Amino acid sequence: MDILIIGIAGGSGSGKSTITRWIADRFGEKVTIIRHDDYYKAQHDLTYEERTKQNYDCPEAFDTALLVEHLKKLKNGESVHCPVYDYTVHDRSDKTTLIVPTPVLLIDGILVLQDKSLLDLLDVKLFVDTDADVRILRRLQRDVDERGRSVKSVINQYLDTVKPMHELYVEPSKKNADIIIPEGGHNLVALEMLESKLCRHLGC
């Protein structure tokens, strides 16, 4: 099987997941989504309070080596057991998800274009570029509604780590992108370009 690996990066709340879902909805079972967030390192040895204070927006927070290993296996036709991250407790859960090789793998995450070993495996590199004010409002709504966070904790985390790490790691990784997509899933021209690329790969 000829597997196309697409990396979708961008700041938190930029619209990465919207594009990822759009592709998955359009091409169905031919596409598998893998989230870099699920490869956050396990922190079972820390208390909940200690875990809430960790920096989750720097490269060291992720077990990217494991993601790279899994992608190489998938590329070779092997299935893998992907870890599952639990945002409500700030830790990797004891569950895993079986991932089988499909013609298209979508890798979604803020730092997908930052690590060279991961970059080397990506056939298409996308960066979703969205205004900072829009990103923080989206993150606030998501973390409160879906991840059980308080407004205060989201704002504190944004100021303490999300914003400075975005400026230090995420924004500079934009230079590694093949395509920069302003305004994420609202950019219909970009979505049509992606659709054409995937149709050529999938023969549809």
PDB file of C-alpha atoms in Angstrom:
ATOM      1  CA  MET A   1       0.000   0.000   0.000  1.00  0.00           C
ATOM      2  CA  ASP A   2       1.253   3.462  -0.916  1.00  0.00           C
ATOM      3  CA  ILE A   3       0.699   5.518   2.227  1.00  0.00           C
ATOM      4  CA  LEU A   4       0.583   9.325   2.149  1.00  0.00           C
ATOM      5  CA  ILE A   5       1.455  10.974   5.481  1.00  0.00           C
ATOM      6  CA  ILE A   6       0.166  14.511   5.977  1.00  0.00           C
ATOM      7  CA  GLY A   7       1.266  16.675   8.900  1.00  0.00           C
ATOM      8  CA  ILE A   8      -1.094  19.442  10.021  1.00  0.00           C
ATOM      9  CA  ALA A   9       0.480  21.933  12.430  1.00  0.00           C
ATOM     10  CA  GLY A  10      -0.411  25.360  13.810  1.00  0.00           C
ATOM     11  CA  GLY A  11      -1.121  27.079  17.081  1.00  0.00           C
ATOM     12  CA  SER A  12      -3.611  25.818  19.616  1.00  0.00           C
ATOM     13  CA  GLY A  13      -7.096  26.758  18.382  1.00  0.00           C
ATOM     14  CA  SER A  14      -5.915  27.549  14.846  1.00  0.00           C
ATOM     15  CA  GLY A  15      -8.316  25.149  13.136  1.00  0.00           C
ATOM     16  CA  LYS A  16      -6.118  22.069  12.643  1.00  0.00           C
ATOM     17  CA  SER A  17      -8.801  19.696  13.871  1.00  0.00           C
ATOM     18  CA  THR A  18     -11.435  21.288  11.620  1.00  0.00           C
ATOM     19  CA  ILE A  19      -9.316  20.561   8.552  1.00  0.00           C
ATOM     20  CA  THR A  20      -8.478  17.088   9.823  1.00  0.00           C
ATOM     21  CA  ARG A  21     -12.151  16.249  10.378  1.00  0.00           C
ATOM     22  CA  TRP A  22     -13.083  17.659   6.969  1.00  0.00           C
ATOM     23  CA  ILE A  23     -10.570  15.383   5.241  1.00  0.00           C
ATOM     24  CA  ALA A  24     -11.677  12.375   7.291  1.00  0.00           C
ATOM     25  CA  ASP A  25     -15.358  13.051   6.528  1.00  0.00           C
ATOM     26  CA  ARG A  26     -14.622  13.464   2.834  1.00  0.00           C
ATOM     27  CA  PHE A  27     -12.519  10.317   2.380  1.00  0.00           C
ATOM     28  CA  GLY A  28     -13.844   8.096   5.172  1.00  0.00           C
ATOM     29  CA  GLU A  29     -12.110   4.811   5.942  1.00  0.00           C
ATOM     30  CA  LYS A  30      -9.221   5.598   3.586  1.00  0.00           C
ATOM     31  CA  VAL A  31      -7.989   8.130   6.157  1.00  0.00           C
ATOM     32  CA  THR A  32      -6.678   7.648   9.694  1.00  0.00           C
ATOM     33  CA  ILE A  33      -6.197  10.512  12.151  1.00  0.00           C
ATOM     34  CA  ILE A  34      -3.291  10.374  14.596  1.00  0.00           C
ATOM     35  CA  ARG A  35      -3.053  13.155  17.187  1.00  0.00           C
ATOM     36  CA  HIS A  36       0.352  14.221  18.458  1.00  0.00           C
ATOM     37  CA  ASP A  37      -1.380  15.073  21.766  1.00  0.00           C
ATOM     38  CA  ASP A  38      -1.965  11.373  22.408  1.00  0.00           C
ATOM     39  CA  TYR A  39       1.815  11.014  22.540  1.00  0.00           C
ATOM     40  CA  TYR A  40       2.226  13.275  25.553  1.00  0.00           C
ATOM     41  CA  LYS A  41       4.590  11.530  27.925  1.00  0.00           C
ATOM     42  CA  ALA A  42       3.034   9.563  30.789  1.00  0.00           C
ATOM     43  CA  GLN A  43       3.253  11.317  34.162  1.00  0.00           C
ATOM     44  CA  HIS A  44       1.846   8.685  36.500  1.00  0.00           C
ATOM     45  CA  ASP A  45       4.480   9.499  39.109  1.00  0.00           C
ATOM     46  CA  LEU A  46       3.203  13.073  39.544  1.00  0.00           C
ATOM     47  CA  THR A  47       0.207  14.242  41.540  1.00  0.00           C
ATOM     48  CA  TYR A  48      -2.711  15.885  39.758  1.00  0.00           C
ATOM     49  CA  GLU A  49      -1.640  19.253  41.154  1.00  0.00           C
ATOM     50  CA  GLU A  50       1.891  18.745  39.848  1.00  0.00           C
ATOM     51  CA  ARG A  51       0.590  17.685  36.430  1.00  0.00           C
ATOM     52  CA  THR A  52      -1.506  20.851  36.115  1.00  0.00           C
ATOM     53  CA  LYS A  53       1.681  22.918  36.386  1.00  0.00           C
ATOM     54  CA  GLN A  54       3.649  21.147  33.646  1.00  0.00           C
ATOM     55  CA  ASN A  55       4.546  22.769  30.327  1.00  0.00           C
ATOM     56  CA  TYR A  56       2.551  20.920  27.662  1.00  0.00           C
ATOM     57  CA  ASP A  57       3.568  23.144  24.753  1.00  0.00           C
ATOM     58  CA  CYS A  58       7.278  22.365  24.477  1.00  0.00           C
ATOM     59  CA  PRO A  59       8.892  19.525  22.475  1.00  0.00           C
ATOM     60  CA  GLU A  60      10.021  17.748  25.664  1.00  0.00           C
ATOM     61  CA  ALA A  61       6.394  17.147  26.686  1.00  0.00           C
ATOM     62  CA  PHE A  62       5.886  14.715  23.797  1.00  0.00           C
ATOM     63  CA  ASP A  63       7.140  11.195  23.168  1.00  0.00           C
ATOM     64  CA  THR A  64       7.722  12.043  19.517  1.00  0.00           C
ATOM     65  CA  ALA A  65      10.199   9.178  19.173  1.00  0.00           C
ATOM     66  CA  LEU A  66       7.335   6.743  19.801  1.00  0.00           C
ATOM     67  CA  LEU A  67       5.162   8.507  17.207  1.00  0.00           C
ATOM     68  CA  VAL A  68       7.988   8.279  14.665  1.00  0.00           C
ATOM     69  CA  GLU A  69       8.408   4.575  15.443  1.00  0.00           C
ATOM     70  CA  HIS A  70       4.675   4.004  14.963  1.00  0.00           C
ATOM     71  CA  LEU A  71       4.588   5.893  11.662  1.00  0.00           C
ATOM     72  CA  LYS A  72       7.482   3.833  10.315  1.00  0.00           C
ATOM     73  CA  LYS A  73       5.640   0.639  11.238  1.00  0.00           C
ATOM     74  CA  LEU A  74       2.414   1.856   9.627  1.00  0.00           C
ATOM     75  CA  LYS A  75       4.345   2.813   6.495  1.00  0.00           C
ATOM     76  CA  ASN A  76       5.643  -0.767   6.422  1.00  0.00           C
ATOM     77  CA  GLY A  77       2.127  -2.174   6.675  1.00  0.00           C
ATOM     78  CA  GLU A  78       2.175  -2.994  10.402  1.00  0.00           C
ATOM     79  CA  SER A  79      -0.564  -2.073  12.877  1.00  0.00           C
ATOM     80  CA  VAL A  80       0.279  -0.172  16.085  1.00  0.00           C
ATOM     81  CA  HIS A  81      -1.319   0.530  19.444  1.00  0.00           C
ATOM     82  CA  CYS A  82      -1.538   4.302  19.823  1.00  0.00           C
ATOM     83  CA  PRO A  83      -1.600   5.718  23.371  1.00  0.00           C
ATOM     84  CA  VAL A  84      -4.629   7.716  24.511  1.00  0.00           C
ATOM     85  CA  TYR A  85      -4.218  10.960  26.435  1.00  0.00           C
ATOM     86  CA  ASP A  86      -6.783  12.028  29.044  1.00  0.00           C
ATOM     87  CA  TYR A  87      -7.016  15.827  29.175  1.00  0.00           C
ATOM     88  CA  THR A  88      -9.190  15.797  32.291  1.00  0.00           C
ATOM     89  CA  VAL A  89      -6.367  14.358  34.433  1.00  0.00           C
ATOM     90  CA  HIS A  90      -3.394  15.719  32.429  1.00  0.00           C
ATOM     91  CA  ASP A  91      -1.956  12.251  31.899  1.00  0.00           C
ATOM     92  CA  ARG A  92      -1.765   9.356  29.483  1.00  0.00           C
ATOM     93  CA  SER A  93      -4.561   6.891  30.164  1.00  0.00           C
ATOM     94  CA  ASP A  94      -4.205   3.118  30.421  1.00  0.00           C
ATOM     95  CA  LYS A  95      -6.085   2.708  27.133  1.00  0.00           C
ATOM     96  CA  THR A  96      -4.668   2.350  23.639  1.00  0.00           C
ATOM     97  CA  THR A  97      -6.207   2.568  20.169  1.00  0.00           C
ATOM     98  CA  LEU A  98      -5.422   0.048  17.466  1.00  0.00           C
ATOM     99  CA  ILE A  99      -4.284   1.866  14.323  1.00  0.00           C
ATOM    100  CA  VAL A 100      -4.126  -0.090  11.077  1.00  0.00           C
ATOM    101  CA  PRO A 101      -2.419   1.142   7.901  1.00  0.00           C
ATOM    102  CA  THR A 102      -4.643   3.183   5.578  1.00  0.00           C
ATOM    103  CA  PRO A 103      -3.797   5.031   2.325  1.00  0.00           C
ATOM    104  CA  VAL A 104      -3.724   8.407   4.141  1.00  0.00           C
ATOM    105  CA  LEU A 105      -2.424   9.188   7.629  1.00  0.00           C
ATOM    106  CA  LEU A 106      -3.195  12.630   9.088  1.00  0.00           C
ATOM    107  CA  ILE A 107      -0.876  13.765  11.889  1.00  0.00           C
ATOM    108  CA  ASP A 108      -2.407  16.656  13.845  1.00  0.00           C
ATOM    109  CA  GLY A 109      -0.497  18.689  16.444  1.00  0.00           C
ATOM    110  CA  ILE A 110       1.015  22.043  17.366  1.00  0.00           C
ATOM    111  CA  LEU A 111       4.602  20.808  16.972  1.00  0.00           C
ATOM    112  CA  VAL A 112       4.237  18.373  14.071  1.00  0.00           C
ATOM    113  CA  LEU A 113       6.547  20.508  11.910  1.00  0.00           C
ATOM    114  CA  GLN A 114       9.114  21.171  14.643  1.00  0.00           C
ATOM    115  CA  ASP A 115      10.864  17.808  15.010  1.00  0.00           C
ATOM    116  CA  LYS A 116      13.212  16.800  12.161  1.00  0.00           C
ATOM    117  CA  SER A 117      12.743  13.048  12.620  1.00  0.00           C
ATOM    118  CA  LEU A 118       8.995  13.548  12.233  1.00  0.00           C
ATOM    119  CA  LEU A 119       9.365  16.037   9.386  1.00  0.00           C
ATOM    120  CA  ASP A 120      11.373  13.502   7.408  1.00  0.00           C
ATOM    121  CA  LEU A 121       8.383  11.133   7.383  1.00  0.00           C
ATOM    122  CA  LEU A 122       5.827  13.677   6.184  1.00  0.00           C
ATOM    123  CA  ASP A 123       4.884  13.711   2.501  1.00  0.00           C
ATOM    124  CA  VAL A 124       2.790  16.879   2.826  1.00  0.00           C
ATOM    125  CA  LYS A 125       3.392  19.547   5.495  1.00  0.00           C
ATOM    126  CA  LEU A 126       0.604  22.005   6.302  1.00  0.00           C
ATOM    127  CA  PHE A 127       0.601  24.936   8.721  1.00  0.00           C
ATOM    128  CA  VAL A 128      -2.720  26.474   9.756  1.00  0.00           C
ATOM    129  CA  ASP A 129      -2.163  30.177  10.383  1.00  0.00           C
ATOM    130  CA  THR A 130      -4.856  31.919  12.439  1.00  0.00           C
ATOM    131  CA  ASP A 131      -4.934  35.222  14.364  1.00  0.00           C
ATOM    132  CA  ALA A 132      -3.905  34.915  18.037  1.00  0.00           C
ATOM    133  CA  ASP A 133      -7.129  36.481  19.334  1.00  0.00           C
ATOM    134  CA  VAL A 134      -9.207  33.898  17.488  1.00  0.00           C
ATOM    135  CA  ARG A 135      -7.005  31.060  18.722  1.00  0.00           C
ATOM    136  CA  ILE A 136      -7.254  31.962  22.424  1.00  0.00           C
ATOM    137  CA  LEU A 137     -11.038  32.351  22.233  1.00  0.00           C
ATOM    138  CA  ARG A 138     -11.382  28.957  20.533  1.00  0.00           C
ATOM    139  CA  ARG A 139      -9.064  27.349  23.067  1.00  0.00           C
ATOM    140  CA  LEU A 140     -10.983  28.883  25.955  1.00  0.00           C
ATOM    141  CA  GLN A 141     -14.308  27.584  24.702  1.00  0.00           C
ATOM    142  CA  ARG A 142     -12.909  24.124  23.903  1.00  0.00           C
ATOM    143  CA  ASP A 143     -11.065  23.593  27.175  1.00  0.00           C
ATOM    144  CA  VAL A 144     -13.999  24.718  29.294  1.00  0.00           C
ATOM    145  CA  ASP A 145     -16.686  22.858  27.328  1.00  0.00           C
ATOM    146  CA  GLU A 146     -14.824  19.665  26.399  1.00  0.00           C
ATOM    147  CA  ARG A 147     -11.970  19.246  28.872  1.00  0.00           C
ATOM    148  CA  GLY A 148     -13.491  20.330  32.154  1.00  0.00           C
ATOM    149  CA  ARG A 149     -11.149  23.273  32.722  1.00  0.00           C
ATOM    150  CA  SER A 150     -11.960  26.518  34.478  1.00  0.00           C
ATOM    151  CA  VAL A 151     -11.726  29.844  32.639  1.00  0.00           C
ATOM    152  CA  LYS A 152      -9.010  30.988  35.045  1.00  0.00           C
ATOM    153  CA  SER A 153      -6.872  27.871  34.507  1.00  0.00           C
ATOM    154  CA  VAL A 154      -7.117  28.209  30.709  1.00  0.00           C
ATOM    155  CA  ILE A 155      -6.082  31.868  30.814  1.00  0.00           C
ATOM    156  CA  ASN A 156      -3.203  31.172  33.215  1.00  0.00           C
ATOM    157  CA  GLN A 157      -1.923  28.296  31.084  1.00  0.00           C
ATOM    158  CA  TYR A 158      -2.143  30.419  27.949  1.00  0.00           C
ATOM    159  CA  LEU A 159      -0.096  33.238  29.487  1.00  0.00           C
ATOM    160  CA  ASP A 160       2.405  30.970  31.272  1.00  0.00           C
ATOM    161  CA  THR A 161       3.227  28.440  28.559  1.00  0.00           C
ATOM    162  CA  VAL A 162       0.976  28.408  25.486  1.00  0.00           C
ATOM    163  CA  LYS A 163       1.784  31.894  24.201  1.00  0.00           C
ATOM    164  CA  PRO A 164       5.555  31.863  24.919  1.00  0.00           C
ATOM    165  CA  MET A 165       5.967  28.329  23.530  1.00  0.00           C
ATOM    166  CA  HIS A 166       3.982  29.274  20.435  1.00  0.00           C
ATOM    167  CA  GLU A 167       6.394  32.114  19.797  1.00  0.00           C
ATOM    168  CA  LEU A 168       9.451  29.965  20.558  1.00  0.00           C
ATOM    169  CA  TYR A 169       8.545  26.714  18.761  1.00  0.00           C
ATOM    170  CA  VAL A 170       5.251  26.704  16.862  1.00  0.00           C
ATOM    171  CA  GLU A 171       5.492  29.923  14.861  1.00  0.00           C
ATOM    172  CA  PRO A 172       9.106  29.262  13.713  1.00  0.00           C
ATOM    173  CA  SER A 173       8.081  25.796  12.470  1.00  0.00           C
ATOM    174  CA  LYS A 174       5.900  27.490   9.848  1.00  0.00           C
ATOM    175  CA  LYS A 175       8.983  27.793   7.638  1.00  0.00           C
ATOM    176  CA  ASN A 176       8.967  23.997   7.263  1.00  0.00           C
ATOM    177  CA  ALA A 177       5.480  23.930   5.731  1.00  0.00           C
ATOM    178  CA  ASP A 178       4.768  23.112   2.093  1.00  0.00           C
ATOM    179  CA  ILE A 179       1.479  24.990   2.347  1.00  0.00           C
ATOM    180  CA  ILE A 180       0.389  27.701   4.809  1.00  0.00           C
ATOM    181  CA  ILE A 181      -3.393  27.861   5.258  1.00  0.00           C
ATOM    182  CA  PRO A 182      -4.785  31.141   6.636  1.00  0.00           C
ATOM    183  CA  GLU A 183      -7.979  30.805   8.706  1.00  0.00           C
ATOM    184  CA  GLY A 184      -8.013  27.017   8.810  1.00  0.00           C
ATOM    185  CA  GLY A 185     -11.207  25.215   7.849  1.00  0.00           C
ATOM    186  CA  HIS A 186     -12.801  28.438   6.608  1.00  0.00           C
ATOM    187  CA  ASN A 187     -10.313  28.587   3.717  1.00  0.00           C
ATOM    188  CA  LEU A 188     -12.299  26.834   0.990  1.00  0.00           C
ATOM    189  CA  VAL A 189      -9.600  27.286  -1.661  1.00  0.00           C
ATOM    190  CA  ALA A 190      -7.060  25.450   0.510  1.00  0.00           C
ATOM    191  CA  LEU A 191      -9.554  22.670   1.215  1.00  0.00           C
ATOM    192  CA  GLU A 192     -10.183  22.230  -2.507  1.00  0.00           C
ATOM    193  CA  MET A 193      -6.420  21.996  -3.131  1.00  0.00           C
ATOM    194  CA  LEU A 194      -6.123  19.325  -0.439  1.00  0.00           C
ATOM    195  CA  GLU A 195      -9.058  17.442  -1.880  1.00  0.00           C
ATOM    196  CA  SER A 196      -7.448  17.411  -5.332  1.00  0.00           C
ATOM    197  CA  LYS A 197      -4.129  16.174  -3.907  1.00  0.00           C
ATOM    198  CA  LEU A 198      -5.824  13.361  -2.007  1.00  0.00           C
ATOM    199  CA  CYS A 199      -7.998  12.379  -4.956  1.00  0.00           C
ATOM    200  CA  ARG A 200      -4.908  12.007  -7.123  1.00  0.00           C
ATOM    201  CA  HIS A 201      -3.287   9.820  -4.474  1.00  0.00           C
ATOM    202  CA  LEU A 202      -6.394   7.716  -3.917  1.00  0.00           C
ATOM    203  CA  GLY A 203      -7.413   7.506  -7.557  1.00  0.00           C
ATOM    204  CA  CYS A 204     -10.909   8.884  -6.986  1.00  0.00           C
TER     205      CYS A 204
END
